Each structure stands twice: as C-alpha cells, then as structure tokens.
PDB file of C-alpha atoms in Angstrom:
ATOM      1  CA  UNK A   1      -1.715  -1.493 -14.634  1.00 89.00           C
ATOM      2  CA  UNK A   2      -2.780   0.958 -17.325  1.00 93.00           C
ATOM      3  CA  UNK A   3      -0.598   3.786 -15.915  1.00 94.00           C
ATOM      4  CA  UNK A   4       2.684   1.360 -15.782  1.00 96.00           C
ATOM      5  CA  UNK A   5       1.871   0.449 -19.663  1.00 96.00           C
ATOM      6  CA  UNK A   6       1.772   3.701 -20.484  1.00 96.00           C
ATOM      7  CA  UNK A   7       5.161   4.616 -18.084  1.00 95.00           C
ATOM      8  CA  UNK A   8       6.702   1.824 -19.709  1.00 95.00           C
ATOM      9  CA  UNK A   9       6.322   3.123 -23.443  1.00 95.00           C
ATOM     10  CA  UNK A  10       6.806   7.065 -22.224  1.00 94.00           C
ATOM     11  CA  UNK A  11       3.123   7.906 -23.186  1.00 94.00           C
ATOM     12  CA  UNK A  12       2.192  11.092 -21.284  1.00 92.00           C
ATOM     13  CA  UNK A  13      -1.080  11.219 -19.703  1.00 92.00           C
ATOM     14  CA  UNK A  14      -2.538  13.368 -16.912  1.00 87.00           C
ATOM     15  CA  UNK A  15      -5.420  16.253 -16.163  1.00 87.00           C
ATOM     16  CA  UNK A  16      -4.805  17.588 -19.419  1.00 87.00           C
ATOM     17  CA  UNK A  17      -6.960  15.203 -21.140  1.00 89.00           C
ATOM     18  CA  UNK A  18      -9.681  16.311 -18.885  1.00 91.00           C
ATOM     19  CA  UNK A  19     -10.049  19.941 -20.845  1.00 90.00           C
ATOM     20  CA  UNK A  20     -11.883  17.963 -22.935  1.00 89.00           C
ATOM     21  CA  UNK A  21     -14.999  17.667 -19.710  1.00 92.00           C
ATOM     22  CA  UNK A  22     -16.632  20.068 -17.471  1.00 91.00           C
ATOM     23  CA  UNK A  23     -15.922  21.296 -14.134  1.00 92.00           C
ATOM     24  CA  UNK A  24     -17.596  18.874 -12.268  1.00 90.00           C
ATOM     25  CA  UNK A  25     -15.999  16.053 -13.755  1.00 91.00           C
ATOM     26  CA  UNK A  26     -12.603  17.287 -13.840  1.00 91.00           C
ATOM     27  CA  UNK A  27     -13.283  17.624  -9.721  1.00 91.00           C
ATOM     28  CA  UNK A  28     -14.277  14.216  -9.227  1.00 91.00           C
ATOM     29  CA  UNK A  29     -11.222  12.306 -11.638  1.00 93.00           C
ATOM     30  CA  UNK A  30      -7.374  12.923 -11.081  1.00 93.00           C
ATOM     31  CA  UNK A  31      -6.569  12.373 -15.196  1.00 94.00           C
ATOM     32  CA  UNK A  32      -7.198  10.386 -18.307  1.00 93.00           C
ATOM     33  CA  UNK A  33      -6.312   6.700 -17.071  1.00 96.00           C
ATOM     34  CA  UNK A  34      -9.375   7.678 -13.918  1.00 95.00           C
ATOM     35  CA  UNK A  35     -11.770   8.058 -16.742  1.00 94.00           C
ATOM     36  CA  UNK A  36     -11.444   5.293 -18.620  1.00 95.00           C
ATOM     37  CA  UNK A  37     -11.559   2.902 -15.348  1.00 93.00           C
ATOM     38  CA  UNK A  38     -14.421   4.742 -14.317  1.00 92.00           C
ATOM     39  CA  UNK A  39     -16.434   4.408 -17.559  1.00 92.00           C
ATOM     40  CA  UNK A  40     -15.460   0.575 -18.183  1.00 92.00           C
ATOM     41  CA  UNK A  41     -16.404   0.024 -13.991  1.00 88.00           C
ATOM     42  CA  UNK A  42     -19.588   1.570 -15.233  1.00 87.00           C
ATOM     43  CA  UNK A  43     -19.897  -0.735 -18.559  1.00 86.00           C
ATOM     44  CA  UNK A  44     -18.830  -4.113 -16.643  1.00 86.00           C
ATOM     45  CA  UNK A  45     -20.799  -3.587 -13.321  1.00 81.00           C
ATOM     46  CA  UNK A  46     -23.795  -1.704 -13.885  1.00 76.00           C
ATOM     47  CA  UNK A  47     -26.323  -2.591 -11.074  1.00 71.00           C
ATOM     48  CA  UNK A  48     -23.005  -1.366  -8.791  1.00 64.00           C
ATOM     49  CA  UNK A  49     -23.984   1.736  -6.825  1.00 68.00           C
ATOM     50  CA  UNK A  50     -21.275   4.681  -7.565  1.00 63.00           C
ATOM     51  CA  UNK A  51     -22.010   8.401  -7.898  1.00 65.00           C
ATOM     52  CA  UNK A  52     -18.621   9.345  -8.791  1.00 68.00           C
ATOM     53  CA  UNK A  53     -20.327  11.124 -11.550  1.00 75.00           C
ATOM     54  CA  UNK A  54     -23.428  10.909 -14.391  1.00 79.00           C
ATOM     55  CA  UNK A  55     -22.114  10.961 -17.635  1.00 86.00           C
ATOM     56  CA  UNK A  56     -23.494  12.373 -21.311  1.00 91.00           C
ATOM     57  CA  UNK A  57     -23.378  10.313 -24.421  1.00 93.00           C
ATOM     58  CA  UNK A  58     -20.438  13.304 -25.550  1.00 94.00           C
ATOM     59  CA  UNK A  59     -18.481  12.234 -22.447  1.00 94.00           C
ATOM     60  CA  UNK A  60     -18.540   8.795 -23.113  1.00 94.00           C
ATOM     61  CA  UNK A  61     -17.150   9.349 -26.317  1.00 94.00           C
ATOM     62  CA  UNK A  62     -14.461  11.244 -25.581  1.00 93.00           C
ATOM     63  CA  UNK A  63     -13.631   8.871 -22.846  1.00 95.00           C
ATOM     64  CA  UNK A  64     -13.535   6.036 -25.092  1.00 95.00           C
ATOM     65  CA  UNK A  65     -11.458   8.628 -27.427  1.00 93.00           C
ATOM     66  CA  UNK A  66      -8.900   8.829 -24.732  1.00 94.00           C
ATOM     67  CA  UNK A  67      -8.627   5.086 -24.507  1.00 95.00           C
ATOM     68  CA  UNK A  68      -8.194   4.503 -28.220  1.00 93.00           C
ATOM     69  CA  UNK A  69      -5.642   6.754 -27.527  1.00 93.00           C
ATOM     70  CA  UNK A  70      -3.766   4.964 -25.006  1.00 94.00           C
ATOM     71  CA  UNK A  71      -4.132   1.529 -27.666  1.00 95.00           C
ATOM     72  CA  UNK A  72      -3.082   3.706 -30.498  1.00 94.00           C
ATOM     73  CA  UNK A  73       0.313   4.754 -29.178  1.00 95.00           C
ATOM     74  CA  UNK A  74       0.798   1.883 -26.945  1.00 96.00           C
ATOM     75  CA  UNK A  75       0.834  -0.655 -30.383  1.00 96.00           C
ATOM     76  CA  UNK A  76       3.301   2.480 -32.113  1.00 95.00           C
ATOM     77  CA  UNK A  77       5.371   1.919 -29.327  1.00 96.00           C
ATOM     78  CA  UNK A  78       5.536  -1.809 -29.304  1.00 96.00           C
ATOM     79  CA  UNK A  79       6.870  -2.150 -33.043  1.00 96.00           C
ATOM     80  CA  UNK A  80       9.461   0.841 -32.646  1.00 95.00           C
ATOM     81  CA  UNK A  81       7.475   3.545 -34.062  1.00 95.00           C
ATOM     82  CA  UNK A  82       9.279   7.163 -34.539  1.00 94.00           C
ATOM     83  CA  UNK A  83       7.051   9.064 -36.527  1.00 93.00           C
ATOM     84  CA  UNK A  84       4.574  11.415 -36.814  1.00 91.00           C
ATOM     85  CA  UNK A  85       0.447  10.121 -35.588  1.00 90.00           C
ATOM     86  CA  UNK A  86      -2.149  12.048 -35.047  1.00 85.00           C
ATOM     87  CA  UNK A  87      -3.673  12.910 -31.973  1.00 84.00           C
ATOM     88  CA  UNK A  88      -7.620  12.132 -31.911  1.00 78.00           C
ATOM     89  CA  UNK A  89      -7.875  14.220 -28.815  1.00 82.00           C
ATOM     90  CA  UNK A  90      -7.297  17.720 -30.492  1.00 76.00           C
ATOM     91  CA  UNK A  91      -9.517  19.257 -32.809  1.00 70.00           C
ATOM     92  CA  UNK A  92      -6.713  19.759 -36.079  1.00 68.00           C
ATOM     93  CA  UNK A  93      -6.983  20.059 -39.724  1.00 70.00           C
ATOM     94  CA  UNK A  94      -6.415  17.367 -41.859  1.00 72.00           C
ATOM     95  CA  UNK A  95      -2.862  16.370 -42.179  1.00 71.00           C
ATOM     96  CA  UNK A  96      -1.355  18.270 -38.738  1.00 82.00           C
ATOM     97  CA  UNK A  97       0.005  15.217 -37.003  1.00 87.00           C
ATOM     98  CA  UNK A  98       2.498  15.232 -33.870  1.00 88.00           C
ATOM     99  CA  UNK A  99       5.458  12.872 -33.151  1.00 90.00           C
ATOM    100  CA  UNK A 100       5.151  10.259 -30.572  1.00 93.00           C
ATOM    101  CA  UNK A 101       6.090  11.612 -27.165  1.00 92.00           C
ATOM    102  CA  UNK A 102       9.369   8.708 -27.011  1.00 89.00           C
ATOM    103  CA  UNK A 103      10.703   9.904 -30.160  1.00 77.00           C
TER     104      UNK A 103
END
C-alpha cells in the first residue's frame, strides 16, 4: 500500500535510499519502502522471530528518516505543492533544497 501512495503522487523511491546502509543490509532489502516495513514489523511484533537483519540505533534513524520522507512529500503532494523542499536524506548545506519529483 505504501508503494501505490507513493506511485500515486510520483514520489520516487528505490535502492538508492539504501546508500545510506551497509552491504549487508542493502543484500537483505530490495529499497526504501522494505525498510521501513521491516523496522515497523520489528516495532509492532517484537517477540516475532525474523533475522532478516540486526539493526544499529544509526540505522534506525535513518530508516525512520526515509519514512518522514515518504509523509513529507506525500502531504506536499496532497495540497498541490510545486516547489522547492528539502531532502532530509542528503547531507546539504543550509538552504540547497530540490523540487518535488511531480513538478
């Protein structure tokens, strides 16, 4: 359901976002939208046995960074946004910003 949200408002999403983990996670999940299931399987079921992978406290953030993501430009999308945002997901200076991938 996440992935036809994110067809729906044109919101790119794929392995990229996994430069942001190591080798052995990038193995193990096919892109973004993987991660974020994975992590919230992890938060709502945690006696449930699944060594898909161990994660680090950075991991989890950036995880949760890719979901506030997906919120983020999901609500931009939603009122008509055209403009500029920036992207949490790459390391920029202060006022670089990118515009929304439906503009």
């Amino acid at each position: 359901n996440i992935k036809i949200v994110l067809d729906i408002c044109k919101i790119p999403y794929g392995n990229d976002e996994l430069d942001l983990f190591d080798d052995w996670i990038k193995s193990r999940f096919e892109d973004g939208v993987d991660l974020v299931i994975y992590l919230r399987n992890k938060i709502v079921h945690p006696t449930r046995r699944d060594n898909r992978a161990t994660l680090s406290i950075e991991d989890m953030w950036n995880i949760t960074q890719i979901g506030t993501k997906y919120v983020e430009l999901i609500i931009l999308a939603f009122i008509g946004y055209k403009g500029e945002y920036s992207n949490r997901l790459k390391e920029i200076w202060f006022g670089e910003v990118e515009v929304v991938p439906w503009n």
